[in-house]
Amino acid sequence: MKTTIATLKKMKAENNKITMLTCYDYSIAKLMDETGVEILLIGDSLGNTMLGYENTLPVTMEDMIAHTAAVSRGAKNALILADMPFMSYQTSTYDAVVNAGRLMKEGHAHAVKLEGGARVCPQIRAIVDADIPVCAHIGLTPQSINAFGGFKVQGKSEEAARTLIEDAKKVEEAGASLLVLEGIPAKLAAIITKTVSIPTIGIGAGADCDGQVLVYQDMLGMFTDYVPKFVKQFAAVGEIMRQAFADYMKEVKEGTFPTEAHTYKIDDEIIEKLY
Ligand code: KIV
């Protein structure tokens, strides 16, 4: 069954947890979709995970559209949620609507996500008025890394916690259908989840959100250099891949791959004529 915004609202109402994973390409989208994960997020984290940038700021609309389109082709049922990259919506409501529209028309997304609370409400309203569902994203928003002075847990003081609660209410009022809560204390995420009627999806925000999201390379153990506290590695895929690459190399070098089973045949008579 196709996941829609209505499905997700119903899941919140029925206390049925929502699953979201980042996804950036066709083959991984197919695998995730087959498991029934409700939302595939083409996060601008692809700047780090796929393109090797230090942060998400260099990611372009073209990057987001290409990866969103690839994921859309691989997923039959999941809701396709595309991130709006840095400076694709901060500049004006006009830019926000045009770029959200491109993610829908060219990337075939079903909804878009942007970072920020009260200050991006005009953009949220304008995008929603164009009939494009919006997911807001507050807390440790990676596009604000320079303003935050690094990746720091947000909402720890009373004032900061109150601001985040107000931000959550305002993005809901502006028309957001979903809300990502990133890098905030679990008890604050629980209050926000009770305060708003839209589903909250947490990453580093504890178990009381309506759903969870992880970057797939993190949860598969494909990056071991730095593992954030909130990540659980569900499999050591990185190690399996490394071993497979090494085995391949060894077999090619010793001549044990390819074997007869991996090769195409031709009649010997034809071959003789070629000498
Ligand atoms: O870009 C991303 O992957 C995200 C998630 C971490 C929520 O925004």
PDB file of C-alpha atoms and ligand atoms in Angstrom:
ATOM      1  CA  MET A   1       0.000   0.000   0.000  1.00  0.00           C
ATOM      2  CA  LYS A   2       1.276   3.449  -0.900  1.00  0.00           C
ATOM      3  CA  THR A   3       2.229   5.639   2.051  1.00  0.00           C
ATOM      4  CA  THR A   4       0.638   9.080   1.965  1.00  0.00           C
ATOM      5  CA  ILE A   5       0.558  12.001   4.382  1.00  0.00           C
ATOM      6  CA  ALA A   6      -2.878  10.739   5.466  1.00  0.00           C
ATOM      7  CA  THR A   7      -1.352   7.314   6.258  1.00  0.00           C
ATOM      8  CA  LEU A   8       1.251   8.967   8.486  1.00  0.00           C
ATOM      9  CA  LYS A   9      -1.344  11.071  10.350  1.00  0.00           C
ATOM     10  CA  LYS A  10      -3.386   7.931  10.959  1.00  0.00           C
ATOM     11  CA  MET A  11      -0.284   6.133  12.233  1.00  0.00           C
ATOM     12  CA  LYS A  12       0.306   8.915  14.776  1.00  0.00           C
ATOM     13  CA  ALA A  13      -3.334   8.784  15.873  1.00  0.00           C
ATOM     14  CA  GLU A  14      -3.109   5.005  16.307  1.00  0.00           C
ATOM     15  CA  ASN A  15       0.259   5.155  18.071  1.00  0.00           C
ATOM     16  CA  ASN A  16       1.803   3.120  15.265  1.00  0.00           C
ATOM     17  CA  LYS A  17       5.486   4.039  14.886  1.00  0.00           C
ATOM     18  CA  ILE A  18       6.660   5.487  11.562  1.00  0.00           C
ATOM     19  CA  THR A  19       9.963   4.419   9.958  1.00  0.00           C
ATOM     20  CA  MET A  20      12.056   6.665   7.744  1.00  0.00           C
ATOM     21  CA  LEU A  21      15.511   6.024   6.293  1.00  0.00           C
ATOM     22  CA  THR A  22      17.716   8.180   4.159  1.00  0.00           C
ATOM     23  CA  CYS A  23      18.048   6.844   0.636  1.00  0.00           C
ATOM     24  CA  TYR A  24      19.953   8.224  -2.312  1.00  0.00           C
ATOM     25  CA  ASP A  25      19.790   5.752  -5.200  1.00  0.00           C
ATOM     26  CA  TYR A  26      17.671   3.288  -7.177  1.00  0.00           C
ATOM     27  CA  SER A  27      18.971  -0.067  -5.926  1.00  0.00           C
ATOM     28  CA  ILE A  28      18.889   0.841  -2.234  1.00  0.00           C
ATOM     29  CA  ALA A  29      15.414   2.364  -2.744  1.00  0.00           C
ATOM     30  CA  LYS A  30      14.173  -0.966  -4.127  1.00  0.00           C
ATOM     31  CA  LEU A  31      15.553  -2.873  -1.140  1.00  0.00           C
ATOM     32  CA  MET A  32      14.120  -0.444   1.406  1.00  0.00           C
ATOM     33  CA  ASP A  33      10.763  -0.239  -0.341  1.00  0.00           C
ATOM     34  CA  GLU A  34      10.458  -4.045  -0.304  1.00  0.00           C
ATOM     35  CA  THR A  35      10.747  -4.015   3.495  1.00  0.00           C
ATOM     36  CA  GLY A  36       7.859  -1.550   3.819  1.00  0.00           C
ATOM     37  CA  VAL A  37       9.770   1.415   5.286  1.00  0.00           C
ATOM     38  CA  GLU A  38       7.162   4.182   5.120  1.00  0.00           C
ATOM     39  CA  ILE A  39       9.334   7.164   4.137  1.00  0.00           C
ATOM     40  CA  LEU A  40      12.497   7.356   2.013  1.00  0.00           C
ATOM     41  CA  LEU A  41      14.278  10.637   2.711  1.00  0.00           C
ATOM     42  CA  ILE A  42      16.610  11.941   0.064  1.00  0.00           C
ATOM     43  CA  GLY A  43      18.478  13.908   2.681  1.00  0.00           C
ATOM     44  CA  ASP A  44      20.979  16.584   1.808  1.00  0.00           C
ATOM     45  CA  SER A  45      23.209  14.383   3.988  1.00  0.00           C
ATOM     46  CA  LEU A  46      24.031  12.923   0.569  1.00  0.00           C
ATOM     47  CA  GLY A  47      26.578  15.739   0.516  1.00  0.00           C
ATOM     48  CA  ASN A  48      28.493  13.812   3.188  1.00  0.00           C
ATOM     49  CA  THR A  49      27.565  10.206   2.450  1.00  0.00           C
ATOM     50  CA  MET A  50      27.567  10.171  -1.356  1.00  0.00           C
ATOM     51  CA  LEU A  51      29.596  13.175  -2.453  1.00  0.00           C
ATOM     52  CA  GLY A  52      32.241  13.348   0.280  1.00  0.00           C
ATOM     53  CA  TYR A  53      31.722  16.969   1.333  1.00  0.00           C
ATOM     54  CA  GLU A  54      32.511  18.006   4.912  1.00  0.00           C
ATOM     55  CA  ASN A  55      28.969  19.265   5.444  1.00  0.00           C
ATOM     56  CA  THR A  56      25.682  19.686   3.574  1.00  0.00           C
ATOM     57  CA  LEU A  57      26.185  23.300   2.459  1.00  0.00           C
ATOM     58  CA  PRO A  58      27.649  22.643  -1.034  1.00  0.00           C
ATOM     59  CA  VAL A  59      24.723  20.403  -2.088  1.00  0.00           C
ATOM     60  CA  THR A  60      22.869  21.803  -5.125  1.00  0.00           C
ATOM     61  CA  MET A  61      19.327  21.517  -6.475  1.00  0.00           C
ATOM     62  CA  GLU A  62      20.749  19.451  -9.362  1.00  0.00           C
ATOM     63  CA  ASP A  63      22.280  16.976  -6.873  1.00  0.00           C
ATOM     64  CA  MET A  64      18.963  16.695  -5.020  1.00  0.00           C
ATOM     65  CA  ILE A  65      16.885  16.293  -8.181  1.00  0.00           C
ATOM     66  CA  ALA A  66      19.134  13.576  -9.658  1.00  0.00           C
ATOM     67  CA  HIS A  67      19.149  11.506  -6.451  1.00  0.00           C
ATOM     68  CA  THR A  68      15.435  12.054  -5.775  1.00  0.00           C
ATOM     69  CA  ALA A  69      14.535  10.899  -9.295  1.00  0.00           C
ATOM     70  CA  ALA A  70      16.692   7.764  -8.865  1.00  0.00           C
ATOM     71  CA  VAL A  71      15.012   6.893  -5.548  1.00  0.00           C
ATOM     72  CA  SER A  72      11.551   7.571  -7.030  1.00  0.00           C
ATOM     73  CA  ARG A  73      12.244   5.065  -9.807  1.00  0.00           C
ATOM     74  CA  GLY A  74      13.140   2.396  -7.240  1.00  0.00           C
ATOM     75  CA  ALA A  75      10.287   2.822  -4.759  1.00  0.00           C
ATOM     76  CA  LYS A  76       6.706   1.719  -5.380  1.00  0.00           C
ATOM     77  CA  ASN A  77       5.093   2.316  -2.006  1.00  0.00           C
ATOM     78  CA  ALA A  78       7.228   4.548   0.195  1.00  0.00           C
ATOM     79  CA  LEU A  79       6.578   8.259   0.484  1.00  0.00           C
ATOM     80  CA  ILE A  80       9.428  10.078  -1.261  1.00  0.00           C
ATOM     81  CA  LEU A  81      10.583  13.029   0.816  1.00  0.00           C
ATOM     82  CA  ALA A  82      13.231  15.317  -0.707  1.00  0.00           C
ATOM     83  CA  ASP A  83      15.385  17.763   1.215  1.00  0.00           C
ATOM     84  CA  MET A  84      15.586  21.360   0.034  1.00  0.00           C
ATOM     85  CA  PRO A  85      19.320  22.155  -0.080  1.00  0.00           C
ATOM     86  CA  PHE A  86      21.020  25.133   1.553  1.00  0.00           C
ATOM     87  CA  MET A  87      20.014  28.452  -0.097  1.00  0.00           C
ATOM     88  CA  SER A  88      17.208  26.908  -2.163  1.00  0.00           C
ATOM     89  CA  TYR A  89      14.525  28.367   0.164  1.00  0.00           C
ATOM     90  CA  GLN A  90      16.198  30.766   2.623  1.00  0.00           C
ATOM     91  CA  THR A  91      16.432  33.523  -0.019  1.00  0.00           C
ATOM     92  CA  SER A  92      12.694  34.101  -0.649  1.00  0.00           C
ATOM     93  CA  THR A  93       9.263  32.475  -0.693  1.00  0.00           C
ATOM     94  CA  TYR A  94       9.437  32.665  -4.500  1.00  0.00           C
ATOM     95  CA  ASP A  95      12.666  30.626  -4.587  1.00  0.00           C
ATOM     96  CA  ALA A  96      11.187  28.214  -2.059  1.00  0.00           C
ATOM     97  CA  VAL A  97       8.119  27.484  -4.206  1.00  0.00           C
ATOM     98  CA  VAL A  98      10.093  27.239  -7.470  1.00  0.00           C
ATOM     99  CA  ASN A  99      12.639  24.844  -5.966  1.00  0.00           C
ATOM    100  CA  ALA A 100      10.062  22.747  -4.118  1.00  0.00           C
ATOM    101  CA  GLY A 101       8.210  22.516  -7.438  1.00  0.00           C
ATOM    102  CA  ARG A 102      11.366  21.273  -9.191  1.00  0.00           C
ATOM    103  CA  LEU A 103      11.805  18.495  -6.619  1.00  0.00           C
ATOM    104  CA  MET A 104       8.228  17.397  -7.326  1.00  0.00           C
ATOM    105  CA  LYS A 105       8.249  17.804 -11.146  1.00  0.00           C
ATOM    106  CA  GLU A 106      11.797  16.654 -11.938  1.00  0.00           C
ATOM    107  CA  GLY A 107      12.563  14.458  -8.909  1.00  0.00           C
ATOM    108  CA  HIS A 108       9.047  13.015  -8.543  1.00  0.00           C
ATOM    109  CA  ALA A 109       9.059  13.641  -4.788  1.00  0.00           C
ATOM    110  CA  HIS A 110       5.805  13.462  -2.842  1.00  0.00           C
ATOM    111  CA  ALA A 111       6.841  16.067  -0.249  1.00  0.00           C
ATOM    112  CA  VAL A 112       9.770  18.340   0.583  1.00  0.00           C
ATOM    113  CA  LYS A 113      11.695  19.000   3.791  1.00  0.00           C
ATOM    114  CA  LEU A 114      13.284  22.244   4.900  1.00  0.00           C
ATOM    115  CA  GLU A 115      15.185  23.255   8.005  1.00  0.00           C
ATOM    116  CA  GLY A 116      14.124  25.900  10.511  1.00  0.00           C
ATOM    117  CA  GLY A 117      11.237  26.950  12.728  1.00  0.00           C
ATOM    118  CA  ALA A 118       9.366  30.259  12.961  1.00  0.00           C
ATOM    119  CA  ARG A 119      11.690  32.048  10.546  1.00  0.00           C
ATOM    120  CA  VAL A 120      10.877  29.715   7.626  1.00  0.00           C
ATOM    121  CA  CYS A 121       7.096  29.767   8.206  1.00  0.00           C
ATOM    122  CA  PRO A 122       6.486  32.148   5.251  1.00  0.00           C
ATOM    123  CA  GLN A 123       8.267  29.636   2.992  1.00  0.00           C
ATOM    124  CA  ILE A 124       6.308  26.700   4.464  1.00  0.00           C
ATOM    125  CA  ARG A 125       3.005  28.562   3.910  1.00  0.00           C
ATOM    126  CA  ALA A 126       3.917  29.440   0.313  1.00  0.00           C
ATOM    127  CA  ILE A 127       4.963  25.875  -0.558  1.00  0.00           C
ATOM    128  CA  VAL A 128       1.851  24.386   1.080  1.00  0.00           C
ATOM    129  CA  ASP A 129      -0.285  26.918  -0.850  1.00  0.00           C
ATOM    130  CA  ALA A 130       1.186  25.381  -4.002  1.00  0.00           C
ATOM    131  CA  ASP A 131      -0.216  22.017  -2.819  1.00  0.00           C
ATOM    132  CA  ILE A 132       3.187  20.610  -1.951  1.00  0.00           C
ATOM    133  CA  PRO A 133       3.304  18.827   1.424  1.00  0.00           C
ATOM    134  CA  VAL A 134       6.084  20.048   3.713  1.00  0.00           C
ATOM    135  CA  CYS A 135       8.117  18.367   6.433  1.00  0.00           C
ATOM    136  CA  ALA A 136       9.724  20.875   8.806  1.00  0.00           C
ATOM    137  CA  HIS A 137      13.005  20.098  10.587  1.00  0.00           C
ATOM    138  CA  ILE A 138      14.076  21.705  13.877  1.00  0.00           C
ATOM    139  CA  GLY A 139      16.747  21.190  16.547  1.00  0.00           C
ATOM    140  CA  LEU A 140      20.266  20.382  15.365  1.00  0.00           C
ATOM    141  CA  THR A 141      19.702  21.462  11.771  1.00  0.00           C
ATOM    142  CA  PRO A 142      22.920  20.714   9.820  1.00  0.00           C
ATOM    143  CA  GLN A 143      22.515  23.650   7.398  1.00  0.00           C
ATOM    144  CA  SER A 144      22.969  25.962  10.434  1.00  0.00           C
ATOM    145  CA  ILE A 145      26.276  24.369  11.475  1.00  0.00           C
ATOM    146  CA  ASN A 146      28.169  27.644  11.115  1.00  0.00           C
ATOM    147  CA  ALA A 147      25.602  29.553  13.171  1.00  0.00           C
ATOM    148  CA  PHE A 148      25.636  26.827  15.868  1.00  0.00           C
ATOM    149  CA  GLY A 149      29.431  26.638  15.893  1.00  0.00           C
ATOM    150  CA  GLY A 150      29.427  22.871  15.315  1.00  0.00           C
ATOM    151  CA  PHE A 151      27.202  19.836  15.772  1.00  0.00           C
ATOM    152  CA  LYS A 152      25.795  20.535  19.243  1.00  0.00           C
ATOM    153  CA  VAL A 153      22.679  19.138  20.899  1.00  0.00           C
ATOM    154  CA  GLN A 154      20.024  21.879  20.861  1.00  0.00           C
ATOM    155  CA  GLY A 155      17.259  22.870  23.307  1.00  0.00           C
ATOM    156  CA  LYS A 156      19.097  22.157  26.556  1.00  0.00           C
ATOM    157  CA  SER A 157      18.385  25.473  28.340  1.00  0.00           C
ATOM    158  CA  GLU A 158      14.857  26.479  29.383  1.00  0.00           C
ATOM    159  CA  GLU A 159      14.842  29.317  26.851  1.00  0.00           C
ATOM    160  CA  ALA A 160      16.116  27.147  23.998  1.00  0.00           C
ATOM    161  CA  ALA A 161      13.634  24.386  24.870  1.00  0.00           C
ATOM    162  CA  ARG A 162      10.717  26.886  24.906  1.00  0.00           C
ATOM    163  CA  THR A 163      11.835  28.296  21.542  1.00  0.00           C
ATOM    164  CA  LEU A 164      11.808  24.799  20.012  1.00  0.00           C
ATOM    165  CA  ILE A 165       8.310  24.111  21.401  1.00  0.00           C
ATOM    166  CA  GLU A 166       7.122  27.430  19.881  1.00  0.00           C
ATOM    167  CA  ASP A 167       8.874  26.598  16.589  1.00  0.00           C
ATOM    168  CA  ALA A 168       7.062  23.256  16.461  1.00  0.00           C
ATOM    169  CA  LYS A 169       3.675  24.936  17.022  1.00  0.00           C
ATOM    170  CA  LYS A 170       4.417  27.596  14.404  1.00  0.00           C
ATOM    171  CA  VAL A 171       5.489  25.202  11.649  1.00  0.00           C
ATOM    172  CA  GLU A 172       2.326  23.200  12.270  1.00  0.00           C
ATOM    173  CA  GLU A 173       0.224  26.397  12.049  1.00  0.00           C
ATOM    174  CA  ALA A 174       2.047  27.292   8.818  1.00  0.00           C
ATOM    175  CA  GLY A 175       0.848  24.019   7.297  1.00  0.00           C
ATOM    176  CA  ALA A 176       3.703  21.526   7.763  1.00  0.00           C
ATOM    177  CA  SER A 177       2.477  17.912   7.667  1.00  0.00           C
ATOM    178  CA  LEU A 178       5.501  16.310   9.342  1.00  0.00           C
ATOM    179  CA  LEU A 179       8.243  17.430  11.705  1.00  0.00           C
ATOM    180  CA  VAL A 180      11.782  16.072  12.037  1.00  0.00           C
ATOM    181  CA  LEU A 181      13.335  16.588  15.480  1.00  0.00           C
ATOM    182  CA  GLU A 182      17.115  16.249  15.375  1.00  0.00           C
ATOM    183  CA  GLY A 183      19.657  16.292  18.199  1.00  0.00           C
ATOM    184  CA  ILE A 184      17.469  17.404  21.092  1.00  0.00           C
ATOM    185  CA  PRO A 185      16.914  15.902  24.565  1.00  0.00           C
ATOM    186  CA  ALA A 186      14.474  12.976  24.566  1.00  0.00           C
ATOM    187  CA  LYS A 187      12.183  14.544  27.179  1.00  0.00           C
ATOM    188  CA  LEU A 188      11.859  17.740  25.142  1.00  0.00           C
ATOM    189  CA  ALA A 189      11.069  15.698  21.992  1.00  0.00           C
ATOM    190  CA  ALA A 190       8.360  13.899  23.999  1.00  0.00           C
ATOM    191  CA  ILE A 191       6.751  17.244  24.975  1.00  0.00           C
ATOM    192  CA  ILE A 192       6.867  18.484  21.369  1.00  0.00           C
ATOM    193  CA  THR A 193       5.377  15.204  20.115  1.00  0.00           C
ATOM    194  CA  LYS A 194       2.443  15.595  22.533  1.00  0.00           C
ATOM    195  CA  THR A 195       2.046  19.311  21.731  1.00  0.00           C
ATOM    196  CA  VAL A 196       1.673  19.060  17.948  1.00  0.00           C
ATOM    197  CA  SER A 197      -0.881  17.022  16.033  1.00  0.00           C
ATOM    198  CA  ILE A 198       1.473  16.340  13.102  1.00  0.00           C
ATOM    199  CA  PRO A 199       3.776  13.268  13.275  1.00  0.00           C
ATOM    200  CA  THR A 200       7.276  13.871  14.665  1.00  0.00           C
ATOM    201  CA  ILE A 201      10.214  11.859  13.334  1.00  0.00           C
ATOM    202  CA  GLY A 202      13.251  11.784  15.592  1.00  0.00           C
ATOM    203  CA  ILE A 203      16.963  11.392  14.993  1.00  0.00           C
ATOM    204  CA  GLY A 204      18.915  11.685  18.217  1.00  0.00           C
ATOM    205  CA  ALA A 205      15.662  12.758  19.886  1.00  0.00           C
ATOM    206  CA  GLY A 206      14.700   9.673  21.916  1.00  0.00           C
ATOM    207  CA  ALA A 207      12.037   6.995  21.665  1.00  0.00           C
ATOM    208  CA  ASP A 208       8.906   9.067  22.249  1.00  0.00           C
ATOM    209  CA  CYS A 209       8.754  10.622  18.770  1.00  0.00           C
ATOM    210  CA  ASP A 210       6.064   9.261  16.437  1.00  0.00           C
ATOM    211  CA  GLY A 211       8.773   7.768  14.244  1.00  0.00           C
ATOM    212  CA  GLN A 212      12.517   7.466  13.721  1.00  0.00           C
ATOM    213  CA  VAL A 213      14.959   8.237  10.942  1.00  0.00           C
ATOM    214  CA  LEU A 214      18.593   7.197  10.493  1.00  0.00           C
ATOM    215  CA  VAL A 215      21.164   7.748   7.786  1.00  0.00           C
ATOM    216  CA  TYR A 216      21.346   4.316   6.170  1.00  0.00           C
ATOM    217  CA  GLN A 217      25.131   4.102   5.948  1.00  0.00           C
ATOM    218  CA  ASP A 218      25.262   4.779   9.708  1.00  0.00           C
ATOM    219  CA  MET A 219      22.776   2.052  10.617  1.00  0.00           C
ATOM    220  CA  LEU A 220      24.500  -0.428   8.285  1.00  0.00           C
ATOM    221  CA  GLY A 221      27.911   0.201   9.797  1.00  0.00           C
ATOM    222  CA  MET A 222      29.344   1.506   6.540  1.00  0.00           C
ATOM    223  CA  PHE A 223      30.996   4.462   8.308  1.00  0.00           C
ATOM    224  CA  THR A 224      33.044   3.532  11.313  1.00  0.00           C
ATOM    225  CA  ASP A 225      35.261   6.619  11.568  1.00  0.00           C
ATOM    226  CA  TYR A 226      32.722   8.477  13.662  1.00  0.00           C
ATOM    227  CA  VAL A 227      29.577   6.905  15.105  1.00  0.00           C
ATOM    228  CA  PRO A 228      27.222   9.414  16.750  1.00  0.00           C
ATOM    229  CA  LYS A 229      25.720   8.401  20.135  1.00  0.00           C
ATOM    230  CA  PHE A 230      22.211   8.128  18.662  1.00  0.00           C
ATOM    231  CA  VAL A 231      23.190   5.613  15.961  1.00  0.00           C
ATOM    232  CA  LYS A 232      22.575   1.898  16.372  1.00  0.00           C
ATOM    233  CA  GLN A 233      24.468  -0.273  13.888  1.00  0.00           C
ATOM    234  CA  PHE A 234      21.970  -2.925  12.787  1.00  0.00           C
ATOM    235  CA  ALA A 235      24.547  -4.742  10.653  1.00  0.00           C
ATOM    236  CA  ALA A 236      28.266  -4.653   9.891  1.00  0.00           C
ATOM    237  CA  VAL A 237      27.726  -4.176   6.147  1.00  0.00           C
ATOM    238  CA  GLY A 238      30.894  -2.118   5.792  1.00  0.00           C
ATOM    239  CA  GLU A 239      32.960  -5.095   6.972  1.00  0.00           C
ATOM    240  CA  ILE A 240      31.079  -7.489   4.655  1.00  0.00           C
ATOM    241  CA  MET A 241      31.727  -5.155   1.691  1.00  0.00           C
ATOM    242  CA  ARG A 242      35.392  -4.743   2.544  1.00  0.00           C
ATOM    243  CA  GLN A 243      35.802  -8.545   2.720  1.00  0.00           C
ATOM    244  CA  ALA A 244      33.957  -9.014  -0.610  1.00  0.00           C
ATOM    245  CA  PHE A 245      36.186  -6.434  -2.343  1.00  0.00           C
ATOM    246  CA  ALA A 246      39.284  -8.165  -0.960  1.00  0.00           C
ATOM    247  CA  ASP A 247      38.021 -11.646  -2.009  1.00  0.00           C
ATOM    248  CA  TYR A 248      37.282 -10.373  -5.530  1.00  0.00           C
ATOM    249  CA  MET A 249      40.756  -8.890  -5.825  1.00  0.00           C
ATOM    250  CA  LYS A 250      42.397 -12.082  -4.563  1.00  0.00           C
ATOM    251  CA  GLU A 251      40.449 -14.341  -6.976  1.00  0.00           C
ATOM    252  CA  VAL A 252      41.121 -12.140 -10.014  1.00  0.00           C
ATOM    253  CA  LYS A 253      44.823 -12.032  -9.205  1.00  0.00           C
ATOM    254  CA  GLU A 254      45.138 -15.799  -8.652  1.00  0.00           C
ATOM    255  CA  GLY A 255      42.947 -16.557 -11.698  1.00  0.00           C
ATOM    256  CA  THR A 256      40.127 -18.322  -9.840  1.00  0.00           C
ATOM    257  CA  PHE A 257      37.572 -15.779 -11.047  1.00  0.00           C
ATOM    258  CA  PRO A 258      35.935 -15.838 -13.573  1.00  0.00           C
ATOM    259  CA  THR A 259      35.231 -19.584 -13.926  1.00  0.00           C
ATOM    260  CA  GLU A 260      33.330 -21.464 -16.685  1.00  0.00           C
ATOM    261  CA  ALA A 261      30.096 -20.563 -14.917  1.00  0.00           C
ATOM    262  CA  HIS A 262      30.704 -16.874 -15.485  1.00  0.00           C
ATOM    263  CA  THR A 263      31.740 -16.991 -19.168  1.00  0.00           C
ATOM    264  CA  TYR A 264      29.952 -17.001 -22.545  1.00  0.00           C
ATOM    265  CA  LYS A 265      30.480 -19.796 -25.102  1.00  0.00           C
ATOM    266  CA  ILE A 266      31.088 -19.814 -28.865  1.00  0.00           C
ATOM    267  CA  ASP A 267      31.329 -22.790 -31.301  1.00  0.00           C
ATOM    268  CA  ASP A 268      34.904 -24.113 -31.595  1.00  0.00           C
ATOM    269  CA  GLU A 269      34.479 -24.194 -35.418  1.00  0.00           C
ATOM    270  CA  ILE A 270      34.047 -20.444 -35.473  1.00  0.00           C
ATOM    271  CA  ILE A 271      37.040 -19.925 -33.237  1.00  0.00           C
ATOM    272  CA  GLU A 272      39.226 -22.108 -35.516  1.00  0.00           C
ATOM    273  CA  LYS A 273      38.327 -19.863 -38.462  1.00  0.00           C
ATOM    274  CA  LEU A 274      39.556 -16.850 -36.555  1.00  0.00           C
ATOM    275  CA  TYR A 275      43.154 -18.145 -36.294  1.00  0.00           C
TER     276      TYR A 275
HETATM  277  O1  KIV B   1      19.791  15.113   5.446  1.00  0.00           O
HETATM  278  C1  KIV B   1      19.394  14.225   6.206  1.00  0.00           C
HETATM  279  O2  KIV B   1      19.765  13.048   6.100  1.00  0.00           O
HETATM  280  C2  KIV B   1      18.474  14.611   7.261  1.00  0.00           C
HETATM  281  C3  KIV B   1      18.205  13.595   8.326  1.00  0.00           C
HETATM  282  C4  KIV B   1      19.376  13.413   9.187  1.00  0.00           C
HETATM  283  C5  KIV B   1      16.976  13.923   9.093  1.00  0.00           C
HETATM  284  O3  KIV B   1      17.987  15.691   7.257  1.00  0.00           O
END
